mmCIF file with all atom_site columns, C-alpha atoms and ligand atoms in Angstrom:
data_model
loop_
_atom_site.group_PDB
_atom_site.id
_atom_site.type_symbol
_atom_site.label_atom_id
_atom_site.label_alt_id
_atom_site.label_comp_id
_atom_site.label_asym_id
_atom_site.label_entity_id
_atom_site.label_seq_id
_atom_site.pdbx_PDB_ins_code
_atom_site.Cartn_x
_atom_site.Cartn_y
_atom_site.Cartn_z
_atom_site.occupancy
_atom_site.B_iso_or_equiv
_atom_site.pdbx_formal_charge
_atom_site.auth_seq_id
_atom_site.auth_comp_id
_atom_site.auth_asym_id
_atom_site.auth_atom_id
_atom_site.pdbx_PDB_model_num
ATOM   1   C  CA  . MET V 1 1   ? 5.520  89.031  -108.994 1.00 58.00 ? 1   MET V CA  1
ATOM   2   C  CA  . THR V 1 2   ? 7.424  87.015  -106.420 1.00 82.00 ? 2   THR V CA  1
ATOM   3   C  CA  . LEU V 1 3   ? 9.571  88.298  -103.527 1.00 90.00 ? 3   LEU V CA  1
ATOM   4   C  CA  . PRO V 1 4   ? 12.975 86.970  -102.884 1.00 94.00 ? 4   PRO V CA  1
ATOM   5   C  CA  . ALA V 1 5   ? 14.021 83.692  -100.742 1.00 96.00 ? 5   ALA V CA  1
ATOM   6   C  CA  . HIS V 1 6   ? 13.390 85.016  -97.305  1.00 97.00 ? 6   HIS V CA  1
ATOM   7   C  CA  . LEU V 1 7   ? 12.647 84.161  -93.490  1.00 97.00 ? 7   LEU V CA  1
ATOM   8   C  CA  . SER V 1 8   ? 9.082  85.534  -92.829  1.00 97.00 ? 8   SER V CA  1
ATOM   9   C  CA  . ILE V 1 9   ? 8.329  87.713  -89.389  1.00 98.00 ? 9   ILE V CA  1
ATOM   10  C  CA  . PRO V 1 10  ? 4.725  87.439  -89.006  1.00 98.00 ? 10  PRO V CA  1
ATOM   11  C  CA  . ASP V 1 11  ? 4.509  89.842  -86.238  1.00 98.00 ? 11  ASP V CA  1
ATOM   12  C  CA  . PHE V 1 12  ? 2.840  92.554  -88.057  1.00 98.00 ? 12  PHE V CA  1
ATOM   13  C  CA  . VAL V 1 13  ? 0.560  90.547  -90.237  1.00 98.00 ? 13  VAL V CA  1
ATOM   14  C  CA  . GLU V 1 14  ? -2.419 91.550  -88.429  1.00 98.00 ? 14  GLU V CA  1
ATOM   15  C  CA  . TRP V 1 15  ? -1.758 95.089  -88.777  1.00 98.00 ? 15  TRP V CA  1
ATOM   16  C  CA  . GLY V 1 16  ? -1.398 94.898  -92.837  1.00 97.00 ? 16  GLY V CA  1
ATOM   17  C  CA  . MET V 1 17  ? 2.710  94.951  -92.304  1.00 97.00 ? 17  MET V CA  1
ATOM   18  C  CA  . GLN V 1 18  ? 4.676  92.415  -93.920  1.00 97.00 ? 18  GLN V CA  1
ATOM   19  C  CA  . ALA V 1 19  ? 8.636  91.655  -92.842  1.00 98.00 ? 19  ALA V CA  1
ATOM   20  C  CA  . PHE V 1 20  ? 11.109 89.441  -93.414  1.00 98.00 ? 20  PHE V CA  1
ATOM   21  C  CA  . THR V 1 21  ? 14.890 89.280  -94.088  1.00 98.00 ? 21  THR V CA  1
ATOM   22  C  CA  . THR V 1 22  ? 16.295 87.567  -96.906  1.00 98.00 ? 22  THR V CA  1
ATOM   23  C  CA  . THR V 1 23  ? 18.569 84.756  -96.831  1.00 98.00 ? 23  THR V CA  1
ATOM   24  C  CA  . ARG V 1 24  ? 21.755 83.499  -98.735  1.00 97.00 ? 24  ARG V CA  1
ATOM   25  C  CA  . ALA V 1 25  ? 19.752 81.853  -101.129 1.00 97.00 ? 25  ALA V CA  1
ATOM   26  C  CA  . ALA V 1 26  ? 18.271 85.157  -102.695 1.00 96.00 ? 26  ALA V CA  1
ATOM   27  C  CA  . GLY V 1 27  ? 21.939 86.210  -103.158 1.00 96.00 ? 27  GLY V CA  1
ATOM   28  C  CA  . THR V 1 28  ? 23.558 89.432  -101.656 1.00 97.00 ? 28  THR V CA  1
ATOM   29  C  CA  . TYR V 1 29  ? 22.085 93.030  -101.666 1.00 97.00 ? 29  TYR V CA  1
ATOM   30  C  CA  . GLY V 1 30  ? 25.552 94.584  -100.775 1.00 94.00 ? 30  GLY V CA  1
ATOM   31  C  CA  . THR V 1 31  ? 26.492 97.167  -103.124 1.00 86.00 ? 31  THR V CA  1
ATOM   32  C  CA  . GLN V 1 32  ? 30.355 97.188  -101.861 1.00 82.00 ? 32  GLN V CA  1
ATOM   33  C  CA  . GLY V 1 33  ? 30.684 93.126  -102.466 1.00 82.00 ? 33  GLY V CA  1
ATOM   34  C  CA  . VAL V 1 34  ? 32.537 91.321  -105.157 1.00 85.00 ? 34  VAL V CA  1
ATOM   35  C  CA  . GLU V 1 35  ? 30.015 90.439  -107.351 1.00 91.00 ? 35  GLU V CA  1
ATOM   36  C  CA  . PRO V 1 36  ? 28.693 92.405  -110.334 1.00 92.00 ? 36  PRO V CA  1
ATOM   37  C  CA  . ALA V 1 37  ? 27.011 95.510  -109.703 1.00 92.00 ? 37  ALA V CA  1
ATOM   38  C  CA  . VAL V 1 38  ? 24.547 94.653  -112.614 1.00 94.00 ? 38  VAL V CA  1
ATOM   39  C  CA  . GLU V 1 39  ? 23.274 91.145  -110.644 1.00 95.00 ? 39  GLU V CA  1
ATOM   40  C  CA  . VAL V 1 40  ? 23.388 93.358  -107.254 1.00 96.00 ? 40  VAL V CA  1
ATOM   41  C  CA  . PHE V 1 41  ? 21.068 95.994  -108.619 1.00 95.00 ? 41  PHE V CA  1
ATOM   42  C  CA  . ALA V 1 42  ? 18.883 93.386  -110.683 1.00 95.00 ? 42  ALA V CA  1
ATOM   43  C  CA  . ARG V 1 43  ? 18.264 91.987  -107.542 1.00 96.00 ? 43  ARG V CA  1
ATOM   44  C  CA  . TRP V 1 44  ? 17.064 95.375  -105.780 1.00 97.00 ? 44  TRP V CA  1
ATOM   45  C  CA  . ASN V 1 45  ? 14.825 96.057  -109.084 1.00 96.00 ? 45  ASN V CA  1
ATOM   46  C  CA  . THR V 1 46  ? 13.150 92.725  -108.728 1.00 96.00 ? 46  THR V CA  1
ATOM   47  C  CA  . LEU V 1 47  ? 12.371 93.348  -105.021 1.00 97.00 ? 47  LEU V CA  1
ATOM   48  C  CA  . VAL V 1 48  ? 11.427 97.066  -105.672 1.00 96.00 ? 48  VAL V CA  1
ATOM   49  C  CA  . ALA V 1 49  ? 8.596  95.520  -107.962 1.00 95.00 ? 49  ALA V CA  1
ATOM   50  C  CA  . GLY V 1 50  ? 7.667  92.794  -105.780 1.00 95.00 ? 50  GLY V CA  1
ATOM   51  C  CA  . VAL V 1 51  ? 6.956  95.582  -103.062 1.00 94.00 ? 51  VAL V CA  1
ATOM   52  C  CA  . THR V 1 52  ? 4.970  97.461  -105.642 1.00 93.00 ? 52  THR V CA  1
ATOM   53  C  CA  . ALA V 1 53  ? 3.047  94.524  -106.593 1.00 93.00 ? 53  ALA V CA  1
ATOM   54  C  CA  . LEU V 1 54  ? 1.903  94.189  -103.013 1.00 92.00 ? 54  LEU V CA  1
ATOM   55  C  CA  . GLY V 1 55  ? 0.430  97.564  -103.237 1.00 90.00 ? 55  GLY V CA  1
ATOM   56  C  CA  . CYS V 1 56  ? 3.516  100.063 -102.098 1.00 95.00 ? 56  CYS V CA  1
ATOM   57  C  CA  . ASP V 1 57  ? 3.793  103.141 -104.523 1.00 95.00 ? 57  ASP V CA  1
ATOM   58  C  CA  . ARG V 1 58  ? 7.557  103.716 -102.539 1.00 97.00 ? 58  ARG V CA  1
ATOM   59  C  CA  . PHE V 1 59  ? 10.443 101.841 -101.468 1.00 98.00 ? 59  PHE V CA  1
ATOM   60  C  CA  . ALA V 1 60  ? 13.567 103.495 -99.476  1.00 98.00 ? 60  ALA V CA  1
ATOM   61  C  CA  . SER V 1 61  ? 16.750 102.307 -98.970  1.00 97.00 ? 61  SER V CA  1
ATOM   62  C  CA  . ALA V 1 62  ? 20.262 103.981 -97.878  1.00 96.00 ? 62  ALA V CA  1
ATOM   63  C  CA  . SER V 1 63  ? 23.851 103.666 -97.952  1.00 94.00 ? 63  SER V CA  1
ATOM   64  C  CA  . GLN V 1 64  ? 24.484 102.933 -94.127  1.00 95.00 ? 64  GLN V CA  1
ATOM   65  C  CA  . VAL V 1 65  ? 27.075 104.583 -91.802  1.00 94.00 ? 65  VAL V CA  1
ATOM   66  C  CA  . HIS V 1 66  ? 26.603 103.119 -88.627  1.00 94.00 ? 66  HIS V CA  1
ATOM   67  C  CA  . GLY V 1 67  ? 25.357 106.063 -87.191  1.00 94.00 ? 67  GLY V CA  1
ATOM   68  C  CA  . GLN V 1 68  ? 22.102 106.945 -85.098  1.00 95.00 ? 68  GLN V CA  1
ATOM   69  C  CA  . LYS V 1 69  ? 20.241 109.173 -87.929  1.00 97.00 ? 69  LYS V CA  1
ATOM   70  C  CA  . PHE V 1 70  ? 16.811 108.128 -89.878  1.00 98.00 ? 70  PHE V CA  1
ATOM   71  C  CA  . THR V 1 71  ? 15.209 109.119 -92.528  1.00 97.00 ? 71  THR V CA  1
ATOM   72  C  CA  . VAL V 1 72  ? 11.434 110.285 -91.949  1.00 98.00 ? 72  VAL V CA  1
ATOM   73  C  CA  . HIS V 1 73  ? 9.392  109.718 -95.234  1.00 97.00 ? 73  HIS V CA  1
ATOM   74  C  CA  . ALA V 1 74  ? 7.026  112.435 -95.531  1.00 94.00 ? 74  ALA V CA  1
ATOM   75  C  CA  . ARG V 1 75  ? 4.623  112.969 -98.348  1.00 89.00 ? 75  ARG V CA  1
ATOM   76  C  CA  . GLY V 1 76  ? 5.722  113.970 -101.421 1.00 89.00 ? 76  GLY V CA  1
ATOM   77  C  CA  . TRP V 1 77  ? 7.442  111.048 -103.300 1.00 94.00 ? 77  TRP V CA  1
ATOM   78  C  CA  . SER V 1 78  ? 7.071  107.856 -104.921 1.00 95.00 ? 78  SER V CA  1
ATOM   79  C  CA  . GLY V 1 79  ? 9.367  104.991 -106.658 1.00 96.00 ? 79  GLY V CA  1
ATOM   80  C  CA  . TRP V 1 80  ? 12.508 104.021 -105.405 1.00 96.00 ? 80  TRP V CA  1
ATOM   81  C  CA  . LEU V 1 81  ? 14.339 106.502 -102.984 1.00 96.00 ? 81  LEU V CA  1
ATOM   82  C  CA  . ARG V 1 82  ? 17.998 105.735 -102.076 1.00 95.00 ? 82  ARG V CA  1
ATOM   83  C  CA  . THR V 1 83  ? 19.273 108.332 -99.354  1.00 94.00 ? 83  THR V CA  1
ATOM   84  C  CA  . ASP V 1 84  ? 22.762 108.611 -98.092  1.00 92.00 ? 84  ASP V CA  1
ATOM   85  C  CA  . ALA V 1 85  ? 24.431 108.424 -94.704  1.00 94.00 ? 85  ALA V CA  1
ATOM   86  C  CA  . VAL V 1 86  ? 21.258 107.112 -92.651  1.00 96.00 ? 86  VAL V CA  1
ATOM   87  C  CA  . ASP V 1 87  ? 20.624 103.885 -90.876  1.00 97.00 ? 87  ASP V CA  1
ATOM   88  C  CA  . GLY V 1 88  ? 17.168 103.681 -90.919  1.00 98.00 ? 88  GLY V CA  1
ATOM   89  C  CA  . HIS V 1 89  ? 13.647 104.546 -92.210  1.00 98.00 ? 89  HIS V CA  1
ATOM   90  C  CA  . ALA V 1 90  ? 10.370 105.817 -90.816  1.00 98.00 ? 90  ALA V CA  1
ATOM   91  C  CA  . TRP V 1 91  ? 6.996  106.661 -91.939  1.00 98.00 ? 91  TRP V CA  1
ATOM   92  C  CA  . ALA V 1 92  ? 3.404  107.232 -90.649  1.00 97.00 ? 92  ALA V CA  1
ATOM   93  C  CA  . ARG V 1 93  ? 1.715  106.748 -94.436  1.00 95.00 ? 93  ARG V CA  1
ATOM   94  C  CA  . ARG V 1 94  ? 0.744  102.923 -95.735  1.00 96.00 ? 94  ARG V CA  1
ATOM   95  C  CA  . GLY V 1 95  ? 1.991  102.319 -99.253  1.00 97.00 ? 95  GLY V CA  1
ATOM   96  C  CA  . THR V 1 96  ? 5.393  102.637 -98.011  1.00 98.00 ? 96  THR V CA  1
ATOM   97  C  CA  . ALA V 1 97  ? 8.203  100.081 -97.946  1.00 98.00 ? 97  ALA V CA  1
ATOM   98  C  CA  . ALA V 1 98  ? 11.941 100.381 -96.854  1.00 98.00 ? 98  ALA V CA  1
ATOM   99  C  CA  . ALA V 1 99  ? 14.980 97.982  -96.633  1.00 98.00 ? 99  ALA V CA  1
ATOM   100 C  CA  . VAL V 1 100 ? 18.226 97.698  -94.614  1.00 98.00 ? 100 VAL V CA  1
ATOM   101 C  CA  . THR V 1 101 ? 21.052 95.799  -95.491  1.00 97.00 ? 101 THR V CA  1
ATOM   102 C  CA  . ILE V 1 102 ? 22.518 93.450  -92.763  1.00 97.00 ? 102 ILE V CA  1
ATOM   103 C  CA  . ALA V 1 103 ? 25.219 90.355  -92.026  1.00 96.00 ? 103 ALA V CA  1
ATOM   104 C  CA  . ASP V 1 104 ? 25.590 90.444  -88.249  1.00 97.00 ? 104 ASP V CA  1
ATOM   105 C  CA  . CYS V 1 105 ? 23.972 93.819  -87.101  1.00 98.00 ? 105 CYS V CA  1
ATOM   106 C  CA  . VAL V 1 106 ? 20.380 93.970  -86.139  1.00 98.00 ? 106 VAL V CA  1
ATOM   107 C  CA  . PRO V 1 107 ? 17.370 94.816  -88.513  1.00 98.00 ? 107 PRO V CA  1
ATOM   108 C  CA  . VAL V 1 108 ? 15.077 96.710  -85.947  1.00 98.00 ? 108 VAL V CA  1
ATOM   109 C  CA  . PHE V 1 109 ? 11.373 96.471  -87.201  1.00 98.00 ? 109 PHE V CA  1
ATOM   110 C  CA  . ILE V 1 110 ? 8.903  98.777  -85.533  1.00 98.00 ? 110 ILE V CA  1
ATOM   111 C  CA  . GLY V 1 111 ? 5.125  98.649  -86.611  1.00 98.00 ? 111 GLY V CA  1
ATOM   112 C  CA  . HIS V 1 112 ? 2.008  100.451 -85.069  1.00 98.00 ? 112 HIS V CA  1
ATOM   113 C  CA  . PRO V 1 113 ? -1.467 99.119  -85.806  1.00 98.00 ? 113 PRO V CA  1
ATOM   114 C  CA  . SER V 1 114 ? -1.880 102.270 -87.888  1.00 98.00 ? 114 SER V CA  1
ATOM   115 C  CA  . GLY V 1 115 ? 0.498  100.934 -90.502  1.00 97.00 ? 115 GLY V CA  1
ATOM   116 C  CA  . ALA V 1 116 ? 3.281  103.181 -89.380  1.00 98.00 ? 116 ALA V CA  1
ATOM   117 C  CA  . GLY V 1 117 ? 7.044  101.728 -89.196  1.00 98.00 ? 117 GLY V CA  1
ATOM   118 C  CA  . ALA V 1 118 ? 10.266 102.206 -89.265  1.00 98.00 ? 118 ALA V CA  1
ATOM   119 C  CA  . ILE V 1 119 ? 13.355 99.722  -90.128  1.00 98.00 ? 119 ILE V CA  1
ATOM   120 C  CA  . LEU V 1 120 ? 16.711 100.289 -88.847  1.00 98.00 ? 120 LEU V CA  1
ATOM   121 C  CA  . HIS V 1 121 ? 20.246 98.952  -89.163  1.00 98.00 ? 121 HIS V CA  1
ATOM   122 C  CA  . SER V 1 122 ? 21.698 98.554  -85.458  1.00 98.00 ? 122 SER V CA  1
ATOM   123 C  CA  . GLY V 1 123 ? 25.134 97.633  -84.733  1.00 97.00 ? 123 GLY V CA  1
ATOM   124 C  CA  . TRP V 1 124 ? 27.405 98.214  -81.554  1.00 97.00 ? 124 TRP V CA  1
ATOM   125 C  CA  . ARG V 1 125 ? 27.665 101.864 -82.877  1.00 97.00 ? 125 ARG V CA  1
ATOM   126 C  CA  . GLY V 1 126 ? 24.003 102.721 -83.870  1.00 97.00 ? 126 GLY V CA  1
ATOM   127 C  CA  . THR V 1 127 ? 22.671 100.842 -80.822  1.00 98.00 ? 127 THR V CA  1
ATOM   128 C  CA  . ALA V 1 128 ? 25.024 102.411 -78.410  1.00 97.00 ? 128 ALA V CA  1
ATOM   129 C  CA  . ALA V 1 129 ? 24.264 106.059 -79.633  1.00 97.00 ? 129 ALA V CA  1
ATOM   130 C  CA  . GLY V 1 130 ? 20.484 104.991 -79.471  1.00 97.00 ? 130 GLY V CA  1
ATOM   131 C  CA  . ILE V 1 131 ? 19.166 104.845 -82.722  1.00 98.00 ? 131 ILE V CA  1
ATOM   132 C  CA  . THR V 1 132 ? 16.147 102.494 -81.616  1.00 98.00 ? 132 THR V CA  1
ATOM   133 C  CA  . GLU V 1 133 ? 15.513 104.945 -78.765  1.00 98.00 ? 133 GLU V CA  1
ATOM   134 C  CA  . GLN V 1 134 ? 15.594 107.867 -81.388  1.00 98.00 ? 134 GLN V CA  1
ATOM   135 C  CA  . ALA V 1 135 ? 12.972 105.775 -83.542  1.00 98.00 ? 135 ALA V CA  1
ATOM   136 C  CA  . ILE V 1 136 ? 11.007 105.514 -80.918  1.00 98.00 ? 136 ILE V CA  1
ATOM   137 C  CA  . LEU V 1 137 ? 11.068 108.976 -79.550  1.00 98.00 ? 137 LEU V CA  1
ATOM   138 C  CA  . TRP V 1 138 ? 9.892  109.859 -83.196  1.00 98.00 ? 138 TRP V CA  1
ATOM   139 C  CA  . PHE V 1 139 ? 6.883  108.001 -83.340  1.00 98.00 ? 139 PHE V CA  1
ATOM   140 C  CA  . LEU V 1 140 ? 5.937  109.102 -80.102  1.00 98.00 ? 140 LEU V CA  1
ATOM   141 C  CA  . ARG V 1 141 ? 6.206  113.138 -81.304  1.00 98.00 ? 141 ARG V CA  1
ATOM   142 C  CA  . ALA V 1 142 ? 4.229  111.772 -84.466  1.00 98.00 ? 142 ALA V CA  1
ATOM   143 C  CA  . GLY V 1 143 ? 1.585  110.447 -82.122  1.00 98.00 ? 143 GLY V CA  1
ATOM   144 C  CA  . PHE V 1 144 ? 2.221  106.825 -81.658  1.00 98.00 ? 144 PHE V CA  1
ATOM   145 C  CA  . ALA V 1 145 ? 2.533  106.216 -78.067  1.00 98.00 ? 145 ALA V CA  1
ATOM   146 C  CA  . PRO V 1 146 ? 5.513  103.765 -76.871  1.00 98.00 ? 146 PRO V CA  1
ATOM   147 C  CA  . PRO V 1 147 ? 2.924  101.212 -75.632  1.00 98.00 ? 147 PRO V CA  1
ATOM   148 C  CA  . SER V 1 148 ? 1.272  100.818 -78.447  1.00 98.00 ? 148 SER V CA  1
ATOM   149 C  CA  . LEU V 1 149 ? 4.556  100.202 -80.508  1.00 98.00 ? 149 LEU V CA  1
ATOM   150 C  CA  . ARG V 1 150 ? 5.626  96.359  -81.516  1.00 98.00 ? 150 ARG V CA  1
ATOM   151 C  CA  . ILE V 1 151 ? 9.456  95.649  -82.062  1.00 98.00 ? 151 ILE V CA  1
ATOM   152 C  CA  . HIS V 1 152 ? 10.950 92.840  -83.684  1.00 98.00 ? 152 HIS V CA  1
ATOM   153 C  CA  . LEU V 1 153 ? 14.895 92.356  -83.526  1.00 98.00 ? 153 LEU V CA  1
ATOM   154 C  CA  . GLY V 1 154 ? 15.514 90.419  -86.653  1.00 98.00 ? 154 GLY V CA  1
ATOM   155 C  CA  . PRO V 1 155 ? 18.148 88.027  -87.410  1.00 98.00 ? 155 PRO V CA  1
ATOM   156 C  CA  . ALA V 1 156 ? 21.594 88.958  -86.021  1.00 98.00 ? 156 ALA V CA  1
ATOM   157 C  CA  . ILE V 1 157 ? 25.067 87.993  -84.544  1.00 98.00 ? 157 ILE V CA  1
ATOM   158 C  CA  . CYS V 1 158 ? 24.023 86.073  -81.387  1.00 98.00 ? 158 CYS V CA  1
ATOM   159 C  CA  . GLY V 1 159 ? 25.230 86.750  -77.687  1.00 98.00 ? 159 GLY V CA  1
ATOM   160 C  CA  . SER V 1 160 ? 27.331 83.590  -77.979  1.00 98.00 ? 160 SER V CA  1
ATOM   161 C  CA  . CYS V 1 161 ? 29.010 84.437  -81.250  1.00 98.00 ? 161 CYS V CA  1
ATOM   162 C  CA  . TYR V 1 162 ? 29.564 88.293  -80.708  1.00 98.00 ? 162 TYR V CA  1
ATOM   163 C  CA  . GLU V 1 163 ? 32.707 89.025  -78.995  1.00 98.00 ? 163 GLU V CA  1
ATOM   164 C  CA  . VAL V 1 164 ? 33.692 93.154  -78.473  1.00 98.00 ? 164 VAL V CA  1
ATOM   165 C  CA  . SER V 1 165 ? 36.317 94.960  -76.659  1.00 98.00 ? 165 SER V CA  1
ATOM   166 C  CA  . PRO V 1 166 ? 35.568 96.073  -73.469  1.00 98.00 ? 166 PRO V CA  1
ATOM   167 C  CA  . ASP V 1 167 ? 34.998 99.762  -74.313  1.00 97.00 ? 167 ASP V CA  1
ATOM   168 C  CA  . VAL V 1 168 ? 32.265 98.503  -76.816  1.00 97.00 ? 168 VAL V CA  1
ATOM   169 C  CA  . PHE V 1 169 ? 30.970 96.155  -73.808  1.00 97.00 ? 169 PHE V CA  1
ATOM   170 C  CA  . THR V 1 170 ? 30.792 99.376  -71.655  1.00 97.00 ? 170 THR V CA  1
ATOM   171 C  CA  . GLN V 1 171 ? 29.255 101.488 -74.280  1.00 96.00 ? 171 GLN V CA  1
ATOM   172 C  CA  . LEU V 1 172 ? 26.350 98.794  -74.893  1.00 96.00 ? 172 LEU V CA  1
ATOM   173 C  CA  . THR V 1 173 ? 25.737 97.827  -71.417  1.00 94.00 ? 173 THR V CA  1
ATOM   174 C  CA  . GLY V 1 174 ? 27.069 100.278 -68.897  1.00 94.00 ? 174 GLY V CA  1
ATOM   175 C  CA  . ALA V 1 175 ? 29.063 97.595  -67.277  1.00 95.00 ? 175 ALA V CA  1
ATOM   176 C  CA  . SER V 1 176 ? 32.945 97.314  -67.174  1.00 96.00 ? 176 SER V CA  1
ATOM   177 C  CA  . VAL V 1 177 ? 34.705 94.172  -67.903  1.00 97.00 ? 177 VAL V CA  1
ATOM   178 C  CA  . PRO V 1 178 ? 38.729 93.116  -67.744  1.00 97.00 ? 178 PRO V CA  1
ATOM   179 C  CA  . GLY V 1 179 ? 39.110 91.515  -71.080  1.00 97.00 ? 179 GLY V CA  1
ATOM   180 C  CA  . ASN V 1 180 ? 37.399 91.079  -74.580  1.00 98.00 ? 180 ASN V CA  1
ATOM   181 C  CA  . THR V 1 181 ? 34.099 89.763  -73.732  1.00 98.00 ? 181 THR V CA  1
ATOM   182 C  CA  . THR V 1 182 ? 30.539 88.669  -75.742  1.00 98.00 ? 182 THR V CA  1
ATOM   183 C  CA  . VAL V 1 183 ? 27.793 90.900  -75.648  1.00 98.00 ? 183 VAL V CA  1
ATOM   184 C  CA  . ASP V 1 184 ? 24.449 90.142  -76.758  1.00 98.00 ? 184 ASP V CA  1
ATOM   185 C  CA  . LEU V 1 185 ? 23.650 93.022  -79.209  1.00 98.00 ? 185 LEU V CA  1
ATOM   186 C  CA  . ARG V 1 186 ? 19.675 92.262  -79.502  1.00 98.00 ? 186 ARG V CA  1
ATOM   187 C  CA  . ALA V 1 187 ? 18.957 92.272  -75.310  1.00 98.00 ? 187 ALA V CA  1
ATOM   188 C  CA  . ALA V 1 188 ? 20.897 95.558  -75.474  1.00 97.00 ? 188 ALA V CA  1
ATOM   189 C  CA  . ILE V 1 189 ? 18.643 97.133  -77.677  1.00 98.00 ? 189 ILE V CA  1
ATOM   190 C  CA  . ALA V 1 190 ? 15.725 95.488  -75.981  1.00 98.00 ? 190 ALA V CA  1
ATOM   191 C  CA  . ASP V 1 191 ? 16.561 96.518  -72.501  1.00 97.00 ? 191 ASP V CA  1
ATOM   192 C  CA  . ARG V 1 192 ? 17.166 100.344 -74.337  1.00 97.00 ? 192 ARG V CA  1
ATOM   193 C  CA  . ALA V 1 193 ? 13.582 100.098 -76.222  1.00 98.00 ? 193 ALA V CA  1
ATOM   194 C  CA  . ARG V 1 194 ? 12.037 98.934  -72.719  1.00 98.00 ? 194 ARG V CA  1
ATOM   195 C  CA  . GLY V 1 195 ? 13.657 101.609 -71.140  1.00 98.00 ? 195 GLY V CA  1
ATOM   196 C  CA  . ALA V 1 196 ? 11.845 103.608 -74.013  1.00 98.00 ? 196 ALA V CA  1
ATOM   197 C  CA  . GLY V 1 197 ? 8.558  102.717 -72.787  1.00 98.00 ? 197 GLY V CA  1
ATOM   198 C  CA  . VAL V 1 198 ? 8.242  99.569  -75.425  1.00 98.00 ? 198 VAL V CA  1
ATOM   199 C  CA  . ARG V 1 199 ? 6.650  96.644  -73.930  1.00 98.00 ? 199 ARG V CA  1
ATOM   200 C  CA  . ASP V 1 200 ? 5.986  94.438  -76.860  1.00 98.00 ? 200 ASP V CA  1
ATOM   201 C  CA  . ILE V 1 201 ? 9.365  93.374  -77.990  1.00 98.00 ? 201 ILE V CA  1
ATOM   202 C  CA  . ALA V 1 202 ? 10.167 89.781  -79.817  1.00 98.00 ? 202 ALA V CA  1
ATOM   203 C  CA  . ILE V 1 203 ? 13.744 88.421  -80.668  1.00 98.00 ? 203 ILE V CA  1
ATOM   204 C  CA  . SER V 1 204 ? 14.512 86.477  -83.709  1.00 98.00 ? 204 SER V CA  1
ATOM   205 C  CA  . GLU V 1 205 ? 16.003 82.746  -82.893  1.00 97.00 ? 205 GLU V CA  1
ATOM   206 C  CA  . TRP V 1 206 ? 18.089 83.446  -85.978  1.00 98.00 ? 206 TRP V CA  1
ATOM   207 C  CA  . CYS V 1 207 ? 21.917 83.753  -85.542  1.00 98.00 ? 207 CYS V CA  1
ATOM   208 C  CA  . THR V 1 208 ? 23.733 85.119  -88.707  1.00 98.00 ? 208 THR V CA  1
ATOM   209 C  CA  . ARG V 1 209 ? 26.657 83.399  -87.445  1.00 98.00 ? 209 ARG V CA  1
ATOM   210 C  CA  . CYS V 1 210 ? 25.273 80.262  -85.707  1.00 98.00 ? 210 CYS V CA  1
ATOM   211 C  CA  . SER V 1 211 ? 23.405 79.542  -89.153  1.00 98.00 ? 211 SER V CA  1
ATOM   212 C  CA  . ASN V 1 212 ? 25.896 81.003  -91.740  1.00 97.00 ? 212 ASN V CA  1
ATOM   213 C  CA  . ASP V 1 213 ? 24.917 78.261  -94.101  1.00 97.00 ? 213 ASP V CA  1
ATOM   214 C  CA  . ARG V 1 214 ? 21.327 80.168  -94.378  1.00 98.00 ? 214 ARG V CA  1
ATOM   215 C  CA  . LEU V 1 215 ? 22.124 83.883  -93.846  1.00 98.00 ? 215 LEU V CA  1
ATOM   216 C  CA  . PHE V 1 216 ? 25.249 85.973  -94.491  1.00 97.00 ? 216 PHE V CA  1
ATOM   217 C  CA  . SER V 1 217 ? 27.537 86.543  -91.802  1.00 97.00 ? 217 SER V CA  1
ATOM   218 C  CA  . HIS V 1 218 ? 30.434 89.666  -91.656  1.00 96.00 ? 218 HIS V CA  1
ATOM   219 C  CA  . ARG V 1 219 ? 32.148 87.930  -88.708  1.00 96.00 ? 219 ARG V CA  1
ATOM   220 C  CA  . ALA V 1 220 ? 32.190 84.432  -90.364  1.00 96.00 ? 220 ALA V CA  1
ATOM   221 C  CA  . GLY V 1 221 ? 33.882 86.019  -93.492  1.00 95.00 ? 221 GLY V CA  1
ATOM   222 C  CA  . ASP V 1 222 ? 31.292 87.090  -95.761  1.00 94.00 ? 222 ASP V CA  1
ATOM   223 C  CA  . ALA V 1 223 ? 31.238 90.052  -98.197  1.00 93.00 ? 223 ALA V CA  1
ATOM   224 C  CA  . GLY V 1 224 ? 27.691 89.100  -98.606  1.00 95.00 ? 224 GLY V CA  1
ATOM   225 C  CA  . ARG V 1 225 ? 24.617 91.222  -97.063  1.00 96.00 ? 225 ARG V CA  1
ATOM   226 C  CA  . GLN V 1 226 ? 21.047 90.200  -96.571  1.00 97.00 ? 226 GLN V CA  1
ATOM   227 C  CA  . LEU V 1 227 ? 18.105 92.537  -96.341  1.00 98.00 ? 227 LEU V CA  1
ATOM   228 C  CA  . GLY V 1 228 ? 15.464 93.109  -93.702  1.00 98.00 ? 228 GLY V CA  1
ATOM   229 C  CA  . VAL V 1 229 ? 12.477 94.629  -95.514  1.00 98.00 ? 229 VAL V CA  1
ATOM   230 C  CA  . LEU V 1 230 ? 9.507  95.901  -93.786  1.00 98.00 ? 230 LEU V CA  1
ATOM   231 C  CA  . ILE V 1 231 ? 6.405  96.849  -95.762  1.00 98.00 ? 231 ILE V CA  1
ATOM   232 C  CA  . SER V 1 232 ? 3.159  98.980  -94.798  1.00 97.00 ? 232 SER V CA  1
ATOM   233 C  CA  . ILE V 1 233 ? 0.715  97.571  -97.352  1.00 95.00 ? 233 ILE V CA  1
ATOM   234 C  CA  . ALA V 1 234 ? -1.590 100.454 -98.639  1.00 90.00 ? 234 ALA V CA  1
HETATM 235 ZN ZN1 . LIG N 2 .   ? 25.560 82.700  -83.136  1.00 61.57 ? 1   LIG N ZN1 1
#
């Protein structure tokens, strides 16, 4: 079983965790797009089979709402779980994998040497609402201190491509500007994560809009969605 076309994120390999984002070549995983649902779900099923072949007995995804909530996956289920109205997943047990759908928003990968992990979908709303800081707080409460965590901010719209209103800029940075301006969403998330005590933070070089030939970008007009996937291999 092979994984779909993807950009590998090697940051967590030493901890037995595999991270990647799919690319345009893998096709869209968005269930709200124009492609027939049967083709989209076939892609999902192939991915779940690939994750299972890597030794995971459970895989989580969700319908996302640009909010601050994420699901903590405790024991007691296996297979493919699709939850409603959350923008991320966190877990302490190996054998767990999860995906978020993205196309400009940031896939936030969080890992711990134990195999505990989280993956979040963080656009400006989720960033302003503090979804990453709340995930870091969950890790802390679960016994995984922020300095022991590693964060990778995956392919997303870059600071040159992402123009926002003054209101959004203020919500993201706390600063005021007179008119529309560009903002670096991943830098804003990194600042917040550092503020929550995480020191080991990497930012992908990939911009979804600059590299629109390889990645789906909402701002570039794509209806397609790629996935960010984090796998804690059993
Ligand atoms: Zn760009």
